[in-house]
Coordinates of C-alpha atoms and ligand atoms in Angstrom, one line a residue:
M243 CA 228.9 36.2 246.9
S244 CA 231.6 38.7 246.7
T245 CA 235.1 38.4 245.5
A246 CA 237.8 40.8 246.7
V247 CA 240.6 41.4 244.3
D248 CA 243.7 43.2 245.4
S249 CA 244.7 44.4 242.0
A250 CA 247.9 45.8 243.3
L251 CA 249.2 42.3 244.2
G252 CA 249.1 41.7 240.4
R253 CA 247.3 38.4 240.9
V254 CA 246.6 38.1 237.2
G255 CA 250.3 38.4 236.1
L256 CA 250.8 42.0 235.2
G257 CA 253.3 43.3 232.7
R258 CA 253.6 46.0 230.1
S259 CA 254.0 45.7 226.4
P260 CA 255.6 48.4 224.3
D261 CA 252.0 49.3 223.3
A262 CA 250.7 49.5 227.0
P263 CA 249.6 52.9 227.9
L264 CA 251.7 55.3 229.9
N265 CA 248.7 57.2 231.4
G266 CA 248.5 55.5 234.6
H267 CA 246.2 52.7 233.5
A268 CA 248.8 50.1 232.9
A269 CA 250.1 47.7 235.4
P270 CA 253.8 47.6 236.5
D271 CA 256.0 45.4 234.7
H272 CA 255.9 41.7 236.0
E273 CA 257.7 38.6 235.0
N274 CA 254.5 36.9 234.3
G275 CA 254.2 38.0 230.7
N276 CA 252.9 40.8 228.6
W277 CA 250.1 43.2 229.9
D278 CA 248.5 43.4 226.4
E279 CA 248.3 39.7 226.1
Q280 CA 246.4 39.3 229.2
F281 CA 243.3 40.7 227.4
L282 CA 243.4 38.0 224.6
P283 CA 241.0 35.1 224.5
P284 CA 242.6 31.6 223.9
P285 CA 242.9 30.6 220.2
L286 CA 240.3 28.4 218.4
R287 CA 241.3 24.9 218.7
I288 CA 239.8 22.5 216.0
D289 CA 241.5 19.9 213.9
D290 CA 241.1 21.9 210.7
Y291 CA 243.9 24.4 211.4
N292 CA 243.4 26.3 208.2
R293 CA 239.8 26.8 208.9
A294 CA 240.6 28.0 212.4
Q295 CA 242.9 30.6 211.0
K296 CA 240.5 32.0 208.6
I297 CA 237.8 32.1 211.3
E298 CA 240.0 33.9 213.6
S299 CA 241.0 36.3 211.0
R300 CA 237.3 36.9 210.0
L301 CA 236.4 37.6 213.7
S302 CA 239.5 39.5 214.6
G303 CA 237.5 42.8 215.1
L304 CA 235.8 41.2 218.0
V305 CA 239.1 40.9 219.9
L306 CA 240.3 43.9 221.6
S307 CA 244.0 44.4 222.7
G308 CA 244.9 46.1 225.9
A309 CA 246.0 49.0 223.9
T310 CA 242.6 49.3 222.3
L311 CA 241.0 49.1 225.6
S312 CA 243.2 51.7 226.9
R313 CA 242.1 54.0 224.1
V314 CA 238.5 53.2 224.9
S315 CA 239.1 54.1 228.5
D316 CA 240.8 57.5 227.6
V317 CA 237.8 58.2 225.3
F318 CA 235.4 57.3 228.3
E319 CA 237.3 59.5 230.7
R320 CA 237.1 62.4 228.2
E321 CA 233.4 61.9 227.6
L322 CA 232.8 61.5 231.2
E323 CA 234.3 65.0 232.0
R324 CA 232.5 66.6 229.0
G325 CA 229.2 65.1 230.2
L326 CA 229.6 66.4 233.8
K327 CA 230.3 69.9 232.4
E328 CA 227.2 69.7 230.2
E329 CA 229.5 69.9 227.1
S330 CA 228.5 67.8 224.0
S331 CA 229.2 64.2 225.0
S332 CA 227.6 60.6 224.4
L333 CA 227.7 60.1 228.2
Q334 CA 224.6 61.7 229.9
M335 CA 226.3 61.9 233.5
E336 CA 222.8 62.7 234.8
N337 CA 222.4 64.1 238.3
T338 CA 220.1 61.9 240.2
Y339 CA 219.8 64.3 243.3
V340 CA 220.5 61.3 245.5
P341 CA 223.0 62.7 248.0
E342 CA 223.6 60.1 250.6
L343 CA 223.9 56.4 250.8
P344 CA 221.9 54.2 253.4
N345 CA 223.2 54.6 256.9
G346 CA 221.1 51.8 258.5
T347 CA 218.5 54.2 260.0
E348 CA 216.0 53.8 257.0
E349 CA 212.4 53.2 258.2
G350 CA 209.0 53.0 256.8
L351 CA 206.6 51.3 254.3
F352 CA 207.0 51.9 250.7
L353 CA 205.7 50.9 247.5
A354 CA 208.2 50.5 244.6
L355 CA 207.6 50.2 240.9
D356 CA 210.1 48.5 238.8
L357 CA 210.0 49.3 235.0
G358 CA 212.7 48.8 232.6
G359 CA 213.7 45.1 232.0
T360 CA 211.9 42.0 231.1
N361 CA 209.4 42.4 233.9
F362 CA 207.2 45.1 235.5
R363 CA 206.9 44.6 239.3
V364 CA 205.0 46.3 242.0
L365 CA 206.4 45.8 245.4
L366 CA 205.5 46.7 249.1
L367 CA 208.5 47.0 251.3
E368 CA 209.0 47.8 254.9
L369 CA 212.4 48.9 256.2
R370 CA 213.2 48.8 259.9
A371 CA 216.7 50.2 261.0
G372 CA 217.7 50.0 257.4
Q373 CA 216.8 46.3 257.0
L374 CA 214.0 44.9 254.9
V375 CA 211.5 43.2 257.1
R376 CA 208.6 42.7 254.6
E377 CA 208.5 42.3 250.9
D378 CA 205.4 41.6 248.9
V379 CA 205.8 41.6 245.3
K380 CA 203.5 41.0 242.1
H381 CA 204.7 40.7 238.6
Y382 CA 202.8 42.0 235.6
H383 CA 203.5 41.3 231.9
I384 CA 203.7 44.4 229.6
N385 CA 202.7 43.3 226.1
Q386 CA 204.3 44.5 223.0
A387 CA 201.3 46.9 222.0
L388 CA 202.0 48.7 225.5
R389 CA 205.8 48.7 225.0
L390 CA 205.4 50.2 221.5
G391 CA 202.1 52.2 221.7
P392 CA 201.2 55.6 223.1
G393 CA 203.0 56.4 226.4
E394 CA 199.7 57.4 228.0
D395 CA 198.4 53.9 227.6
L396 CA 201.5 52.5 229.2
F397 CA 201.3 54.8 232.2
N398 CA 197.6 54.2 232.7
F399 CA 198.5 50.5 232.6
L400 CA 201.0 50.9 235.3
A401 CA 198.7 52.7 237.5
D402 CA 196.1 50.0 236.9
C403 CA 198.7 47.5 238.1
V404 CA 199.3 49.6 241.3
Q405 CA 195.6 49.7 242.0
D406 CA 195.3 45.9 241.6
F407 CA 198.3 45.5 243.8
V408 CA 197.1 47.8 246.6
R409 CA 193.7 46.2 246.6
S410 CA 195.2 42.8 246.9
E411 CA 197.2 44.0 249.8
G412 CA 194.0 45.6 251.4
M413 CA 195.7 48.9 251.2
D414 CA 193.9 50.9 248.7
K415 CA 192.6 53.4 251.1
E416 CA 195.9 54.0 252.7
S417 CA 198.3 56.9 252.2
L418 CA 201.5 55.5 250.8
S419 CA 205.0 56.8 249.4
L420 CA 206.2 55.4 246.1
G421 CA 209.7 54.9 244.6
F422 CA 209.6 54.7 240.9
T423 CA 212.4 52.8 239.4
F424 CA 212.3 53.9 235.7
S425 CA 215.3 52.3 234.1
F426 CA 215.8 54.7 231.1
P427 CA 218.0 57.6 230.5
M428 CA 216.2 60.7 232.1
R429 CA 216.9 64.3 232.5
Q430 CA 216.2 64.9 236.1
H431 CA 215.0 68.0 237.6
S432 CA 214.9 66.8 241.2
I433 CA 215.0 63.5 243.1
S434 CA 211.3 62.9 242.2
S435 CA 210.9 64.3 238.7
G436 CA 212.4 63.9 235.3
E437 CA 211.9 63.6 231.7
L438 CA 212.6 60.5 229.4
I439 CA 215.5 61.4 226.9
T440 CA 215.1 58.2 224.8
W441 CA 213.5 54.8 225.1
T442 CA 216.0 51.9 225.2
K443 CA 215.8 48.1 225.3
S444 CA 212.3 46.9 224.3
F445 CA 210.4 50.1 224.7
K446 CA 209.4 52.6 222.1
C447 CA 206.2 54.4 223.3
S448 CA 205.2 57.7 221.5
G449 CA 204.2 61.0 222.9
M450 CA 206.6 61.0 225.7
N451 CA 208.9 64.0 224.6
G452 CA 209.3 66.5 227.4
V453 CA 206.8 64.6 229.8
D454 CA 207.7 64.4 233.5
V455 CA 207.4 60.5 233.9
A456 CA 207.1 60.8 237.7
G457 CA 204.3 63.5 237.2
L458 CA 202.4 61.4 234.6
L459 CA 202.4 58.4 236.9
Q460 CA 201.3 60.6 239.7
Q461 CA 198.4 61.9 237.6
C462 CA 197.4 58.4 236.7
L463 CA 197.4 57.3 240.3
H464 CA 195.2 60.2 241.4
A465 CA 192.7 59.6 238.6
R466 CA 192.1 56.3 240.2
G467 CA 191.6 57.8 243.6
L468 CA 194.8 56.4 245.1
D469 CA 196.4 58.4 247.9
I470 CA 199.9 57.4 246.7
T471 CA 202.6 60.1 246.3
V472 CA 205.7 59.5 244.0
R473 CA 208.6 60.5 246.4
V474 CA 211.5 59.4 244.2
L475 CA 212.2 58.7 240.6
L476 CA 215.4 56.6 240.1
N477 CA 217.3 54.5 237.7
D478 CA 218.0 50.8 238.5
T479 CA 221.7 51.5 238.9
T480 CA 221.0 53.9 241.6
G481 CA 218.9 51.3 243.4
T482 CA 221.7 48.7 243.0
L483 CA 224.2 51.1 244.5
M484 CA 221.8 51.7 247.4
A485 CA 221.2 48.0 247.8
G486 CA 224.9 47.3 247.8
A487 CA 225.9 50.1 250.0
Q488 CA 223.4 48.7 252.6
I489 CA 225.4 45.4 252.7
D490 CA 228.8 46.9 252.4
P491 CA 229.7 50.6 253.3
N492 CA 232.6 50.6 250.8
V493 CA 230.2 50.4 247.9
G494 CA 230.4 53.6 245.7
I495 CA 229.5 52.2 242.3
G496 CA 226.3 50.6 241.1
V497 CA 226.2 48.5 237.9
I498 CA 223.6 46.7 235.8
L499 CA 224.6 43.9 233.5
G500 CA 221.1 42.8 232.4
T501 CA 219.0 43.4 229.4
G502 CA 220.8 46.7 229.2
S503 CA 223.9 47.9 230.8
N504 CA 224.7 51.0 232.8
G505 CA 226.5 52.4 236.0
C506 CA 226.3 55.1 238.5
Y507 CA 228.6 56.4 241.1
M508 CA 229.1 58.8 244.0
E509 CA 230.6 62.0 242.5
R510 CA 231.6 65.2 244.1
A511 CA 228.8 67.6 243.9
S512 CA 231.1 70.5 243.1
R513 CA 232.1 68.6 239.9
V514 CA 228.5 68.4 238.7
Q515 CA 227.3 71.2 236.4
H516 CA 223.6 70.4 236.2
W517 CA 221.7 71.4 239.3
E518 CA 218.0 72.6 239.4
A519 CA 217.8 72.5 243.3
A520 CA 219.6 74.0 246.2
H521 CA 222.8 72.0 247.0
A522 CA 225.0 74.1 249.1
R523 CA 225.1 71.4 251.7
V524 CA 225.4 68.4 249.4
H525 CA 228.9 67.0 249.4
D526 CA 228.5 64.0 246.9
V527 CA 225.7 63.0 244.7
C528 CA 225.0 59.9 242.7
V529 CA 225.5 60.3 239.0
D530 CA 223.9 58.1 236.4
V531 CA 226.5 57.6 233.7
E532 CA 224.2 56.1 231.0
W533 CA 227.1 54.2 229.4
G534 CA 224.8 52.3 227.2
A535 CA 225.0 55.5 224.8
F536 CA 228.7 55.7 225.0
G537 CA 230.0 56.2 221.5
D538 CA 226.7 57.3 219.9
N539 CA 228.5 60.4 218.7
G540 CA 230.9 58.3 216.8
C541 CA 233.9 58.5 219.3
L542 CA 234.1 54.8 219.5
D543 CA 233.8 53.8 215.9
F544 CA 237.2 52.4 216.0
I545 CA 235.9 49.3 217.9
R546 CA 232.7 48.8 215.7
T547 CA 232.6 45.9 213.4
D548 CA 230.4 44.9 210.5
I549 CA 228.7 42.5 212.9
D550 CA 227.8 45.2 215.3
R551 CA 226.4 47.3 212.5
E552 CA 224.2 44.5 211.5
V553 CA 223.0 43.9 215.1
D554 CA 222.2 47.6 215.3
Q555 CA 220.3 47.7 212.1
H556 CA 218.1 44.7 213.1
S557 CA 217.5 46.4 216.6
L558 CA 214.3 48.2 217.7
L559 CA 216.2 51.5 218.2
A560 CA 218.9 51.7 215.5
A561 CA 221.9 54.0 215.8
S562 CA 221.2 54.4 219.5
F563 CA 222.9 52.8 222.6
T564 CA 225.5 51.4 220.5
F565 CA 227.8 50.5 223.5
E566 CA 224.9 48.7 225.2
K567 CA 224.6 46.6 222.2
Y568 CA 228.1 45.1 222.8
I569 CA 227.2 44.2 226.5
G570 CA 223.5 44.0 227.1
G571 CA 221.6 40.7 227.4
K572 CA 219.1 41.9 224.9
Y573 CA 221.8 41.9 222.3
L574 CA 224.7 39.2 223.0
G575 CA 222.7 36.4 221.5
E576 CA 222.1 38.4 218.3
V577 CA 225.9 39.4 218.2
L578 CA 226.5 35.6 218.3
R579 CA 224.1 34.8 215.7
C580 CA 225.3 37.7 213.2
S581 CA 228.9 36.5 213.9
L582 CA 228.0 33.0 212.7
A583 CA 226.0 34.3 209.9
A584 CA 229.0 36.3 208.8
L585 CA 231.1 33.1 208.9
G586 CA 228.3 31.2 207.1
R587 CA 228.3 33.8 204.2
V588 CA 231.9 33.1 203.4
G589 CA 231.7 29.4 203.7
L590 CA 233.5 29.2 207.1
F591 CA 230.3 27.8 208.7
P592 CA 227.7 25.6 207.1
A593 CA 224.6 27.6 208.0
V594 CA 223.3 31.1 208.6
P595 CA 221.2 31.0 211.7
P596 CA 218.0 33.2 211.2
P597 CA 217.3 36.2 213.2
G598 CA 216.1 35.6 216.7
S599 CA 217.3 32.0 216.7
L600 CA 220.1 32.6 219.3
L601 CA 219.5 34.3 222.6
T602 CA 221.8 35.4 225.4
E603 CA 220.8 32.4 227.4
H604 CA 222.2 30.2 224.6
L605 CA 225.5 32.1 224.7
S606 CA 225.6 31.5 228.4
L607 CA 225.0 27.8 227.9
F608 CA 227.7 27.5 225.3
E609 CA 230.1 29.3 227.6
E610 CA 229.1 26.9 230.5
E611 CA 229.7 23.9 228.3
N612 CA 232.9 25.4 227.0
C613 CA 234.1 25.7 230.6
S614 CA 233.3 22.1 231.3
G615 CA 234.9 20.8 228.1
G616 CA 231.8 19.3 226.4
W617 CA 230.1 20.2 223.1
S618 CA 226.9 18.0 222.8
R619 CA 224.3 20.5 224.3
T620 CA 225.8 23.2 222.1
L621 CA 225.4 21.1 219.1
F622 CA 221.7 20.4 220.0
V623 CA 220.8 24.1 220.4
L624 CA 222.8 25.1 217.3
Q625 CA 221.0 22.4 215.2
Q626 CA 217.6 23.7 216.5
A627 CA 218.7 27.3 215.7
C628 CA 220.1 26.5 212.2
G629 CA 217.3 24.0 211.1
E630 CA 217.6 20.2 210.9
E631 CA 218.9 20.4 207.3
A632 CA 222.0 22.2 208.4
R633 CA 225.1 19.7 208.5
L634 CA 226.6 20.5 211.8
G635 CA 229.0 18.4 213.9
P636 CA 231.2 18.7 217.0
E637 CA 233.6 21.1 215.1
E638 CA 230.8 23.6 214.6
A639 CA 229.8 23.3 218.2
L640 CA 233.5 24.2 219.2
I641 CA 233.6 27.1 216.7
T642 CA 230.3 28.4 218.1
Q643 CA 231.6 28.1 221.8
H644 CA 234.7 30.0 220.7
V645 CA 232.7 32.8 219.2
A646 CA 230.5 33.0 222.3
Q647 CA 233.7 33.2 224.2
L648 CA 235.0 36.1 222.0
I649 CA 231.6 38.0 222.5
S650 CA 231.7 37.4 226.3
N651 CA 235.2 38.4 226.7
R652 CA 234.7 41.6 224.7
A653 CA 231.5 42.4 226.8
A654 CA 233.4 41.8 230.1
Q655 CA 236.3 44.1 228.9
L656 CA 234.1 46.9 227.8
A657 CA 232.1 46.8 231.1
S658 CA 235.4 46.7 233.0
V659 CA 236.9 49.6 231.1
C660 CA 234.0 51.8 232.5
I661 CA 234.1 50.3 236.0
A662 CA 237.9 50.6 236.3
A663 CA 237.8 54.3 235.1
L664 CA 235.2 55.1 237.9
I665 CA 237.3 53.1 240.4
R666 CA 240.3 55.2 239.5
R667 CA 238.5 58.4 239.5
M668 CA 236.9 57.8 243.0
D669 CA 240.5 57.0 244.1
R670 CA 239.4 55.3 247.4
P671 CA 241.4 52.8 249.4
L672 CA 238.8 50.2 248.6
T673 CA 235.8 50.7 246.3
G674 CA 232.9 48.3 246.5
V675 CA 231.1 47.8 243.1
A676 CA 227.5 46.4 243.4
V677 CA 226.3 44.6 240.4
D678 CA 223.0 43.2 239.4
G679 CA 221.3 41.9 236.3
S680 CA 220.6 38.8 234.4
V681 CA 223.9 38.7 232.5
Y682 CA 225.9 39.1 235.6
K683 CA 223.8 36.5 237.3
C684 CA 223.5 33.9 234.8
H685 CA 226.7 34.1 232.6
P686 CA 229.0 31.5 234.0
R687 CA 232.3 33.5 233.8
I688 CA 231.3 37.0 233.4
S689 CA 232.3 38.0 237.1
T690 CA 235.6 36.1 236.8
L691 CA 236.4 37.8 233.6
M692 CA 235.5 41.3 235.1
N693 CA 237.6 40.8 238.2
K694 CA 240.5 40.0 236.0
Y695 CA 240.2 42.9 233.6
I696 CA 239.3 45.5 236.3
A697 CA 242.4 44.5 238.0
L698 CA 244.4 45.1 234.8
L699 CA 242.8 48.4 234.1
A700 CA 242.9 49.8 237.6
P701 CA 246.2 48.1 238.8
N702 CA 246.7 50.5 241.7
H703 CA 243.4 50.3 243.3
K704 CA 241.6 47.7 245.5
F705 CA 238.0 46.9 244.6
T706 CA 235.4 44.4 245.4
L707 CA 232.8 43.3 242.9
M708 CA 229.6 42.0 244.7
G709 CA 226.3 40.8 243.5
A710 CA 223.6 43.1 244.9
E711 CA 220.1 41.6 244.7
D712 CA 217.0 43.6 243.8
G713 CA 218.3 47.1 243.5
S714 CA 215.1 48.1 241.7
G715 CA 212.9 47.0 244.6
K716 CA 214.8 47.2 247.8
G717 CA 217.0 50.1 246.5
S718 CA 214.0 52.0 245.5
A719 CA 212.6 51.8 249.0
L720 CA 215.9 52.7 250.5
T721 CA 216.2 55.8 248.2
A722 CA 212.7 56.8 249.2
A723 CA 213.6 56.6 252.9
I724 CA 216.8 58.6 252.2
A725 CA 214.8 61.3 250.3
A726 CA 212.5 61.5 253.4
R727 CA 215.4 61.8 255.8
V728 CA 217.1 64.5 253.7
A729 CA 213.9 66.4 253.3
A730 CA 213.4 66.3 257.1
N731 CA 216.9 67.5 257.6
N732 CA 216.5 70.4 255.2
P733 CA 213.2 71.9 255.6
S734 CA 212.4 74.4 252.9
Ligands
LIG869 C1 219.4 51.2 229.7 C2 218.9 52.3 230.3 C3 219.5 52.6 231.7 C4 219.5 51.4 232.5 C5 220.1 50.2 231.8 C6 220.0 49.0 232.6 O1 220.8 51.4 229.4 O2 219.1 53.5 229.4 O3 219.0 53.8 232.2 O4 220.1 51.7 233.7 O5 219.5 50.0 230.6 O6 218.7 48.6 232.9

């Protein structure tokens, strides 16, 4: 599942162009070509050369050079420092209060709640010596009225689901600890409390300003007579870091490439400004970067295209989480659709696909077929998206595959910029990066691209990119067990 990349070996043919940065990001010179060119996707190859040229020119904003990515990286590092110091920044850099990684002694029976992506789940997990020995899970659908209605309704629904679940397990009379994976930006006050900062992805509930989400869940559980205590409140990236660290002790970064995108890492506690709890004995702490909001203050406007502006305008939460809209599975299909529509409006494509007609899973399919050298499935899906009357042929399928490749390449590069910056910052002999999420799992070449780009952007550091399953479930139980261990070691 994991691929080790020794970037110092220059496996990807490193070199430095005159434009390449001199700030330590760039790779050493190498006879295998130009550093900057390593980032460029292949050209569009269709019979009509003139049309190909015009399309490339119209979509050139989606192509980022190595020099531009270095600039993004510099801005990321600056925003990261500012966020940690609680200065104005588009990066939240939230203290999660999680001070340790799993050490193989985690024990106990835990409930876990996973809210954030496409599914809401309730899980019962049992850990013995750090290993998962039992996992019961039930999925619940959260309809649009709940996702967009009053927050209180949503939390009552969550508590109803927990009640249904513990009843079905025959455990509704038992005393249980719960880990709440709430995958939205939070202002955390402790390991078990925090307020929502803003909704992201498909949620936009009202009345949640200043509300402690763990406290609200706790109230709703108690109102149902359940003896369940919310022990930890965490983000899915933290859960992924924990799940990854359980498999490989070198893991220090957790990443989600799913409906949304985000990362967390272990930071030195002394570099974190925001503390609302005693931390004299805390050496490291997990920080939730919230890179989905990177650039919301305008600092990344130099990579924004008119296509991105259109995606943003059509989104549920416009002018918010702009970086996530370049990477997240909720948006990549729409970026593809808006790109084809932009070509269609200037006569370079014979149709303007309507909103919602192309999804990220289609983009993955186009990429898959591109990798295998075919076009017929792409054409079939495209025809359905554009309508039977659209006059489409193999050339349109190849153009669509090319656009999907540009968008995938950009998403991989931007995620890699953040990951490479964290790897350089942690500066370890080997850094494990645990990754979870539907885009990472389903896109045919995202992990290959990321291995390549991280190596280019952190050339002097070894890293391992590894898939980590179910951070939001297993990671939540591990975090709850760690919280119990830390509390036992530090009685107040
Ligand atoms: C969004 C949320 C973030 C979460 C990510 C992945 O960016 O704000 O908290 O980690 O989605 O689910």
